Short mmCIF file of C-alpha atoms and ligand atoms in Angstrom, two decimals:
data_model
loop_
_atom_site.label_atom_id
_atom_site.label_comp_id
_atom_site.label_asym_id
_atom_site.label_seq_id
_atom_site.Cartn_x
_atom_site.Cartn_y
_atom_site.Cartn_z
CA UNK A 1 -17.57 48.30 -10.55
CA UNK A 2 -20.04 48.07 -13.55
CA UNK A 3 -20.05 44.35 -15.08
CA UNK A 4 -21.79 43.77 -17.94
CA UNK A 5 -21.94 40.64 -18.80
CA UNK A 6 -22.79 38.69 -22.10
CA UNK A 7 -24.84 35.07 -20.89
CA UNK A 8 -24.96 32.34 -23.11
CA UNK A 9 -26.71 29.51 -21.80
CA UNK A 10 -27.01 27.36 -24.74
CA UNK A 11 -27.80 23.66 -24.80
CA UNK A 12 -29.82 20.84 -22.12
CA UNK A 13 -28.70 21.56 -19.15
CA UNK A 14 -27.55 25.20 -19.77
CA UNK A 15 -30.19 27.40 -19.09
CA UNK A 16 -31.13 25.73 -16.06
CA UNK A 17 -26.94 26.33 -14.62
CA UNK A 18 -27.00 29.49 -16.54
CA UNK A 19 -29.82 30.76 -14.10
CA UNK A 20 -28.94 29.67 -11.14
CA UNK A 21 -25.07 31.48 -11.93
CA UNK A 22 -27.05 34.60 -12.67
CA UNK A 23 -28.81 34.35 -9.69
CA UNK A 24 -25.50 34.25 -7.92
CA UNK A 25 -23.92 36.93 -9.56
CA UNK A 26 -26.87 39.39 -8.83
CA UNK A 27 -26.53 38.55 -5.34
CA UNK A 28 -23.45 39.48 -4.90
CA UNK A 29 -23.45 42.81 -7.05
CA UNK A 30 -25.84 43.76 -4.79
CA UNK A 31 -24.28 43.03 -1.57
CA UNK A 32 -20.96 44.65 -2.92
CA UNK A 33 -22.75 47.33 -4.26
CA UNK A 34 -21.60 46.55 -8.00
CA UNK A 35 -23.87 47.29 -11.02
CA UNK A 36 -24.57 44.68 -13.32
CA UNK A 37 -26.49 44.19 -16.15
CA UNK A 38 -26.80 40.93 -18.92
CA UNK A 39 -27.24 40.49 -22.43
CA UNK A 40 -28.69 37.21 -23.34
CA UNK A 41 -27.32 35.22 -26.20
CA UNK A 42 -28.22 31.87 -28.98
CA UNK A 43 -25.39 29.92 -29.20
CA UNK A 44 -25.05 25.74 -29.74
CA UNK A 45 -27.62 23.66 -30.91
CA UNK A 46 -30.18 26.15 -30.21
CA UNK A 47 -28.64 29.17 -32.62
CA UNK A 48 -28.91 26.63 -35.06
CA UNK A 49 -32.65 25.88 -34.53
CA UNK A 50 -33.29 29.18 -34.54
CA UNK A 51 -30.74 30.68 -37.30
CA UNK A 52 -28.92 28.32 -38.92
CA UNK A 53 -25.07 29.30 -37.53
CA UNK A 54 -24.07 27.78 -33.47
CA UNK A 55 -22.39 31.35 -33.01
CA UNK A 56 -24.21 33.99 -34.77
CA UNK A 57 -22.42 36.96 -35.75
CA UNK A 58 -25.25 39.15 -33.28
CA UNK A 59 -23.37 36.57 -30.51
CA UNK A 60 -20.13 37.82 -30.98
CA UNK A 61 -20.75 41.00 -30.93
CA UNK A 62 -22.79 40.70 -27.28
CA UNK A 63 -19.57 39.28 -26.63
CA UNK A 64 -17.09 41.37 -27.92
CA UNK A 65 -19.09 44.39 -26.04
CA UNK A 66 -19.23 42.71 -22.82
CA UNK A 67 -16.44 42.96 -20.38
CA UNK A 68 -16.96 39.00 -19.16
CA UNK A 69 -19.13 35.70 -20.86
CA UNK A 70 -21.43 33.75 -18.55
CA UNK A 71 -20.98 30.54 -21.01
CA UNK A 72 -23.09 27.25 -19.70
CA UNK A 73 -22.74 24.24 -22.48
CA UNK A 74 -23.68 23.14 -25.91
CA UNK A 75 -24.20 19.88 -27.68
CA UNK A 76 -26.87 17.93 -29.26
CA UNK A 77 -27.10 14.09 -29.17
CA UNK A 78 -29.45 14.73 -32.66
CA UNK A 79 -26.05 15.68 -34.11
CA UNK A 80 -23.63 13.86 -32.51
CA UNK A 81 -25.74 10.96 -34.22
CA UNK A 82 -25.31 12.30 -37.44
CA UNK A 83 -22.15 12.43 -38.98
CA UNK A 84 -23.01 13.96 -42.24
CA UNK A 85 -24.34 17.19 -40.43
CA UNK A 86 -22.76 20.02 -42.07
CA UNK A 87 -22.75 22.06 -38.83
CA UNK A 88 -22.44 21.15 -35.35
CA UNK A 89 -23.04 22.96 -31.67
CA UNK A 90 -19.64 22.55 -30.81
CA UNK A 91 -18.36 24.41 -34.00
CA UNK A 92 -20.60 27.36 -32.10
CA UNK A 93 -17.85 26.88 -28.86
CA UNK A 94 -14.69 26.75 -31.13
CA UNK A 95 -15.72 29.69 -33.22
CA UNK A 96 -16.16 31.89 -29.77
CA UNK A 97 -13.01 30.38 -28.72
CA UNK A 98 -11.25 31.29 -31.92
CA UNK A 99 -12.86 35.00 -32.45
CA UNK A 100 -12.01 36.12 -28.71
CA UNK A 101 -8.96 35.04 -29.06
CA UNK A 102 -9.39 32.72 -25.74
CA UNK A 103 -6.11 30.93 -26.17
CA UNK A 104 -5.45 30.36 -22.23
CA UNK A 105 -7.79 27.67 -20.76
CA UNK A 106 -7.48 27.76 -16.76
CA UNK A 107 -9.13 24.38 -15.36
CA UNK A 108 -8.68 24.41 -11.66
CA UNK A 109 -8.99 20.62 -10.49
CA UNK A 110 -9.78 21.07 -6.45
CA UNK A 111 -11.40 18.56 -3.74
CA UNK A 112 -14.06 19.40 -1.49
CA UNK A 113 -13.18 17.65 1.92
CA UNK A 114 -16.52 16.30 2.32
CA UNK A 115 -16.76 15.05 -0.87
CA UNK A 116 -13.77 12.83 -0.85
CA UNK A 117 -15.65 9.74 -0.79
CA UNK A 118 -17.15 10.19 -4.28
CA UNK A 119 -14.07 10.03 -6.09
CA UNK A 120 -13.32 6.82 -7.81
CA UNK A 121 -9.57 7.00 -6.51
CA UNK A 122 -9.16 6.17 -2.90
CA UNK A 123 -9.94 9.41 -0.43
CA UNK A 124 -6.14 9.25 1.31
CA UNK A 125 -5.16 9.36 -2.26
CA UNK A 126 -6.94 12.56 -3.39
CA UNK A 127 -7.20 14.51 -0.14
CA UNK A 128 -5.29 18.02 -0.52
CA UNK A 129 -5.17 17.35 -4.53
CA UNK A 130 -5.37 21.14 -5.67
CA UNK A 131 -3.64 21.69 -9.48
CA UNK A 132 -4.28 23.51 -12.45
CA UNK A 133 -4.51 22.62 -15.64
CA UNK A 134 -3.82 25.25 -18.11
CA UNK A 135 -4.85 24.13 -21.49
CA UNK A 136 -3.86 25.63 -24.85
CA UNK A 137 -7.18 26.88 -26.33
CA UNK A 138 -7.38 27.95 -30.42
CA UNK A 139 -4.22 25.76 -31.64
CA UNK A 140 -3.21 22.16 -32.32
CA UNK A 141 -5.31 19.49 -33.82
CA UNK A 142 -8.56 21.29 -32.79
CA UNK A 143 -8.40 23.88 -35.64
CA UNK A 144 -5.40 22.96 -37.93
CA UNK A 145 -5.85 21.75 -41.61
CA UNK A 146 -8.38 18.98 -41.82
CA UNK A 147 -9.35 16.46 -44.42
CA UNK A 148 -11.75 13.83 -44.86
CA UNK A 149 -13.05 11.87 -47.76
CA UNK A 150 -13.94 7.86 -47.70
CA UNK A 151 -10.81 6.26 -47.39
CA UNK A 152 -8.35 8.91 -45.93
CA UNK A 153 -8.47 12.15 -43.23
CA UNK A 154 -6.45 13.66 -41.23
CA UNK A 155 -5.75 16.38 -38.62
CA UNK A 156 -3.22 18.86 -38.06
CA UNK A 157 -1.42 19.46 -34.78
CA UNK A 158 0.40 22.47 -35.72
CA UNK A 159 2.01 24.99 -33.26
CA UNK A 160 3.79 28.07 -33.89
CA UNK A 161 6.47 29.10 -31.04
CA UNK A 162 4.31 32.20 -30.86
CA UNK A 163 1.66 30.41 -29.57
CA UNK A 164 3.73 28.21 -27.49
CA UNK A 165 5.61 31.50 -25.63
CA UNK A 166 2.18 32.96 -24.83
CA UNK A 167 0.36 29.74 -23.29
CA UNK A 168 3.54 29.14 -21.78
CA UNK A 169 3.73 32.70 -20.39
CA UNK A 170 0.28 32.27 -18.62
CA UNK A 171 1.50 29.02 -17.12
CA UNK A 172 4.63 30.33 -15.90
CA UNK A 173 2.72 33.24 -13.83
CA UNK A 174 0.14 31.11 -12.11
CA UNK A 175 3.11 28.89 -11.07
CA UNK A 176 4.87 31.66 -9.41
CA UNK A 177 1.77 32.42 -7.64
CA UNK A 178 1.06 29.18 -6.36
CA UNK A 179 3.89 26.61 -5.06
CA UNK A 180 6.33 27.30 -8.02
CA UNK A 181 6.17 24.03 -9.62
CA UNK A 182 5.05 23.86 -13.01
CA UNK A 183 4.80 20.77 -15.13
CA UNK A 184 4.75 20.61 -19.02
CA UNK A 185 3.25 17.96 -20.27
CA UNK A 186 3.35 16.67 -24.31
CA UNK A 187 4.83 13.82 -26.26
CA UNK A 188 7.89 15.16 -27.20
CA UNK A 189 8.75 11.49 -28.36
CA UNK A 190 6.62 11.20 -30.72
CA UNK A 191 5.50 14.62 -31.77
CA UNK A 192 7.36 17.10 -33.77
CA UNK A 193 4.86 19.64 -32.30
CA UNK A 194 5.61 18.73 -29.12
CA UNK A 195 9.42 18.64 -29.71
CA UNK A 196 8.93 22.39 -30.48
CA UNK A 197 6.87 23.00 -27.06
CA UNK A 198 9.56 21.43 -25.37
CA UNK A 199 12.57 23.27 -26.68
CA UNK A 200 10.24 26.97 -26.39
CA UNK A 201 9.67 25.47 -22.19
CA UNK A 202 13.08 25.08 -21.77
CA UNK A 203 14.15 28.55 -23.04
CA UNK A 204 11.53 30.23 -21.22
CA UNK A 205 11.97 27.89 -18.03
CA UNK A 206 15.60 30.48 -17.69
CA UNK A 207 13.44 33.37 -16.98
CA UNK A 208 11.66 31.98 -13.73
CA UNK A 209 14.71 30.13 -12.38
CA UNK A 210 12.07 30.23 -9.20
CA UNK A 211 9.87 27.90 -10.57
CA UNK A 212 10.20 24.04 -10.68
CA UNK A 213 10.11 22.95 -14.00
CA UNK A 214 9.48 19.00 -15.01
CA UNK A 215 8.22 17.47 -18.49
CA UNK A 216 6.42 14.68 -18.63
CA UNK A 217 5.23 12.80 -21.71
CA UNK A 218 1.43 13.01 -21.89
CA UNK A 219 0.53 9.01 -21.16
CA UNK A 220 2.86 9.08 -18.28
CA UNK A 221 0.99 12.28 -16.61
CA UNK A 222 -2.62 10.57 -16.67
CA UNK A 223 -1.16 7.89 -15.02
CA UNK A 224 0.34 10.39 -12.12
CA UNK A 225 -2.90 11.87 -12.23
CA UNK A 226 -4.47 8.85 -10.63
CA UNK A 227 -1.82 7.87 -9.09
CA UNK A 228 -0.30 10.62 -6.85
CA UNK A 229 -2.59 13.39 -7.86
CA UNK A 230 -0.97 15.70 -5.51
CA UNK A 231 2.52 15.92 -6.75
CA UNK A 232 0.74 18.62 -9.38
CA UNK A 233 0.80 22.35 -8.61
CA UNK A 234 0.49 23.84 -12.02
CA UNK A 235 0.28 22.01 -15.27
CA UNK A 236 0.34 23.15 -19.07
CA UNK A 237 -0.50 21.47 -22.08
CA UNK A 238 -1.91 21.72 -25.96
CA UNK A 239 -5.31 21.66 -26.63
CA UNK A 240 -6.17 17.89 -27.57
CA UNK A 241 -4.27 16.69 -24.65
CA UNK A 242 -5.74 19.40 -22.19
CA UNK A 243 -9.24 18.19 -23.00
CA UNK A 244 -8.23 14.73 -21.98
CA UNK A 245 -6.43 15.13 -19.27
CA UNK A 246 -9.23 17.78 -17.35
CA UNK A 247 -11.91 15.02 -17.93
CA UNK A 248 -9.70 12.74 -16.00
CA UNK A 249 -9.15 15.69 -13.65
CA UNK A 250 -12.92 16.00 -12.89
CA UNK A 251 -13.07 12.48 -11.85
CA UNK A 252 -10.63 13.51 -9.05
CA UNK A 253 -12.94 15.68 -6.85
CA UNK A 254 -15.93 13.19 -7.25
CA UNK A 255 -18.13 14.64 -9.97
CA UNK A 256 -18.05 16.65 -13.26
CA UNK A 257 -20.74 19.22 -11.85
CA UNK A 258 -17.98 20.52 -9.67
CA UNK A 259 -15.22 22.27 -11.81
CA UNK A 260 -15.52 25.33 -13.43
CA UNK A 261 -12.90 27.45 -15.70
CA UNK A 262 -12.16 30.22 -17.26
CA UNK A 263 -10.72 30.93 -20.87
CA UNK A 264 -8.42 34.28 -21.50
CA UNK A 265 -6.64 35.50 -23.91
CA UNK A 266 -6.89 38.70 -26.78
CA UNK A 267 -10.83 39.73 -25.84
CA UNK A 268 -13.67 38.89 -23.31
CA UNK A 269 -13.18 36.32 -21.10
CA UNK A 270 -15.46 33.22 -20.49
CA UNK A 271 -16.02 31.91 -17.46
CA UNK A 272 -17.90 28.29 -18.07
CA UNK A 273 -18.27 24.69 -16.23
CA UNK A 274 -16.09 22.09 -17.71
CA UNK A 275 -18.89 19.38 -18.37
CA UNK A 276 -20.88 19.36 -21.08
CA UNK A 277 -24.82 19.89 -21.67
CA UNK A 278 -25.93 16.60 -20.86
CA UNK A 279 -29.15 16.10 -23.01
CA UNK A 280 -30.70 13.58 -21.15
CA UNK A 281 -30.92 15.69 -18.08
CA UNK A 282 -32.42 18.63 -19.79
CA UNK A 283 -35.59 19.87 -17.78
CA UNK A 284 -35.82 17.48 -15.15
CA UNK A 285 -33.82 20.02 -12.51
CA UNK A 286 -31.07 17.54 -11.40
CA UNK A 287 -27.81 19.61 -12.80
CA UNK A 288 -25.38 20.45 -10.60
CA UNK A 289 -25.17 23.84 -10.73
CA UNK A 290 -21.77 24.44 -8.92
CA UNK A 291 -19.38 24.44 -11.63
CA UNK A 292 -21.31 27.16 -13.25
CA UNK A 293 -21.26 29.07 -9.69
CA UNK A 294 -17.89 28.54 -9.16
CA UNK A 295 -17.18 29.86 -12.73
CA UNK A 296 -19.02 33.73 -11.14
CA UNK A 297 -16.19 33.37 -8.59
CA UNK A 298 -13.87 32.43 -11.07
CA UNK A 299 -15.33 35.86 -12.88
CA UNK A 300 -14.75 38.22 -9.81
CA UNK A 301 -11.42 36.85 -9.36
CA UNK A 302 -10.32 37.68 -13.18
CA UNK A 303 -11.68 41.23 -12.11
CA UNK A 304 -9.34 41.04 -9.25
CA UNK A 305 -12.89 41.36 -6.46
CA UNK A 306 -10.97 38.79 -4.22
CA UNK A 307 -13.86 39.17 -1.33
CA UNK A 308 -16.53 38.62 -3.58
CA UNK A 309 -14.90 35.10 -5.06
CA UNK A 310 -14.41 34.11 -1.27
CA UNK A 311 -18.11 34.58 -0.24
CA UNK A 312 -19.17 32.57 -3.27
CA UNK A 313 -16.49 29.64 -2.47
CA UNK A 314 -17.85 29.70 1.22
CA UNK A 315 -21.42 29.57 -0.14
CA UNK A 316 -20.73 26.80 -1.96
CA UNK A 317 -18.59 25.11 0.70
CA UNK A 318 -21.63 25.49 3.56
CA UNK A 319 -24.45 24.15 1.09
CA UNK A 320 -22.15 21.34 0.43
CA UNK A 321 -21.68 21.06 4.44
CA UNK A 322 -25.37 21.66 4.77
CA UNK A 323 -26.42 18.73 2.49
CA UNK A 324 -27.95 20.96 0.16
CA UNK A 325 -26.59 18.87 -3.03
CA UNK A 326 -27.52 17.79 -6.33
CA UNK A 327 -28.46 13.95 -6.32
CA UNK A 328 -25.18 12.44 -7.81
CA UNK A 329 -23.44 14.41 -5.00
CA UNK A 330 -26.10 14.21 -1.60
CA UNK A 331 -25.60 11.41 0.89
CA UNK A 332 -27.66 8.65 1.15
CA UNK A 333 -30.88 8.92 2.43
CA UNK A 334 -30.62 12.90 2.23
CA UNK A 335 -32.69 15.39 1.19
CA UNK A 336 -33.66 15.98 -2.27
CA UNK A 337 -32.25 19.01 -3.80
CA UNK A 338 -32.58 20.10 -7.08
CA UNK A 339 -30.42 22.74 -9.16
CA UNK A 340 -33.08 25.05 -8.64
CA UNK A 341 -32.65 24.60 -4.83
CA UNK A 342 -29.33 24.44 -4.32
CA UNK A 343 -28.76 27.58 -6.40
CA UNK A 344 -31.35 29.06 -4.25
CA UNK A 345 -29.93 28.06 -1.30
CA UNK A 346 -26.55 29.38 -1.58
CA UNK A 347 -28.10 32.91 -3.22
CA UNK A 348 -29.46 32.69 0.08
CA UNK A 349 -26.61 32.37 2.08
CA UNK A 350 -25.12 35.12 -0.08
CA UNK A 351 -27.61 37.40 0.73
CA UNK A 352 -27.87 36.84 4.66
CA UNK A 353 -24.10 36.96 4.89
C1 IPM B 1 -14.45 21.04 -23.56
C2 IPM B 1 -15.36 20.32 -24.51
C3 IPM B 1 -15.16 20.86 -25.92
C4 IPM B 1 -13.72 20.62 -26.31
C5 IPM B 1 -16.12 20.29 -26.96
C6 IPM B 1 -17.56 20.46 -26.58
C7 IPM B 1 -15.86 20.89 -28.34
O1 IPM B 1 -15.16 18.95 -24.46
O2 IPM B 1 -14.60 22.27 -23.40
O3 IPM B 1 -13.58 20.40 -22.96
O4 IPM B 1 -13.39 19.54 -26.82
O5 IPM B 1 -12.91 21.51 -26.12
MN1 MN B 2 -13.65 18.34 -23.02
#
């Protein structure tokens, strides 16, 4: 297969993930004897820098031309300090979001056995957690009508059983390829817009009579989350409440470095880590690079190249055996790797397999 991929490595720690992914994804094009080529993109804080607009129209089109986005993070602290900026990084993420038409946000939530011990919940507790969050991507709150002036503003949550049947579609699927459960999760109430979500769940629920369907009310699923994080096979939500409840999600494998995703929907997908850019880090080579590595596999699987996802995974899972780990994630009194290393390493392993 040809890939030609559209990077965008954006903001802090970004271009140092971005690289080592690339490295990755070269490795195993060559081994599976798959061209591949990369256009490099601005996006985030830096496309502002540099031209004034956090997803230049020269961006999307990269994007629109490429068959997959290699997408790292974005975000500034000098404008999450200032609340009078007139444009942010993050309005760079929602406008790719928005134009591609990436309305299907798949956030796998997964432990690594020998990672157990970092999570904050107890290891007996998390061990075998394996769900997925699919989160509604270009509706809701995130881009309905907004208002703000000194004494009032609000946000829209608005939903239109289109968007609803589609999402819901996507969740439905994954379900019946994985243990048939799904769970729908909202505040049906509360919410009018989740009282629509609800109603669309339950007609659409008829069509899979295979799959387990529950609804839970959105506070009442973060506290499952914690607390029995394993009764979760596949779970679907709207966009605020999908950004929540993945954060949370992260904290069940042990560290935000871990989880990657992958958006779909009308255009090119993006395949991207689910933390952020993390300023302070920026330079000093102590990003975890494996979300953004596990995003490539995430990429081959879209593309259906099963064997190529599965040497990536097992990659990951012998550095991660080996000790070969980022600081927040190495044992005590281990080795020092950095993301430079680690990526290295498993390119390695990739290579020699
Ligand atoms: C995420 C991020 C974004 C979001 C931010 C950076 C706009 O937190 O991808 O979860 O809120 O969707
Ligand atoms: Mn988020």
């Amino acid at each position: 297969m040809d890939f030609k991929i559209a990077v965008l490595p954006g903001d802090g720690i970004g271009p140092e993930i971005s690289a080592q992914g690339v490295n990755v994804m070269t490795a195993v094009c060559e081994k599976f004897g798959h061209k591949v080529s990369y256009d490099y993109a601005l996006c985030g804080a830096h496309a502002i820098d540099q031209v004034g607009d956090p997803f230049p129209e020269e961006t999307f089109r990269i994007c629109q031309q490429a068959d997959a986005v290699l997408f790292s993070a974005v975000g500034d602290p000098k404008f999450d300090n200032d609340p009078t900026a007139k444009v942010r990084p993050e309005q760079g993420l929602l406008a790719m979001r928005k134009k591609l038409g990436l309305f299907a946000n798949i956030r796998p939530v997964q432990t690594f056995k020998c990672l157990l011990h970092k999570s904050p919940l107890r290891a007996e507790l998390v061990e075998g957690a394996d769900f997925l969050c699919i989160r509604e991507l270009t509706g809701g709150m995130y881009f309905g009508e907004k208002y703000q002036d000194d004494d009032k503003a609000y946000d829209t949550n608005l939903y239109t059983r289109p968007e609803i049947e589609r999402i819901l579609k996507v969740a439905f699927e994954y379900a019946r390829k994985r243990r048939r459960h799904l769970t729908v999760v909202d505040k049906a109430n509360v919410l009018a817009s989740s009282r629509l979500w609800r109603k669309v769940a339950q007609e659409i629920a008829q069509l899979y009579p295979d799959v387990i369907t529950d609804y839970m009310f959105v506070d009442n699923a973060a506290m499952r989350m914690i607390q029995e994080p394993t009764f979760f096979d596949v779970m679907v939500t709207e966009n605020t409440f999908g950004d929540i409840l993945t954060d949370e999600g992260s904290c069940i494998s042990g560290s935000m470095g871990l989880l990657p995703s992958a958006s779909t929907g009308e255009s090119t997908p993006v395949f991207e880590p689910i933390h952020g850019s993390w300023p302070q880090a920026a330079g000093l080579n102590i990003a975890n690079p494996l979300a953004q590595i596990l995003s490539v596999a995430m990429l081959f699987e879209h593309f259906d190249c099963q064997e190529e996802a599965g040497l990536i995974r097992r990659a990951v899972d012998a550095s991660l055996d080996a000790c070969v780990r980022t600081p927040e994630i190495q044992v005590e009194g281990g080795a020092r790797y950095g993301t430079k290393e680690v990526g290295a390493w498993i390119t390695d392993y990739i290579r020699k397999a």
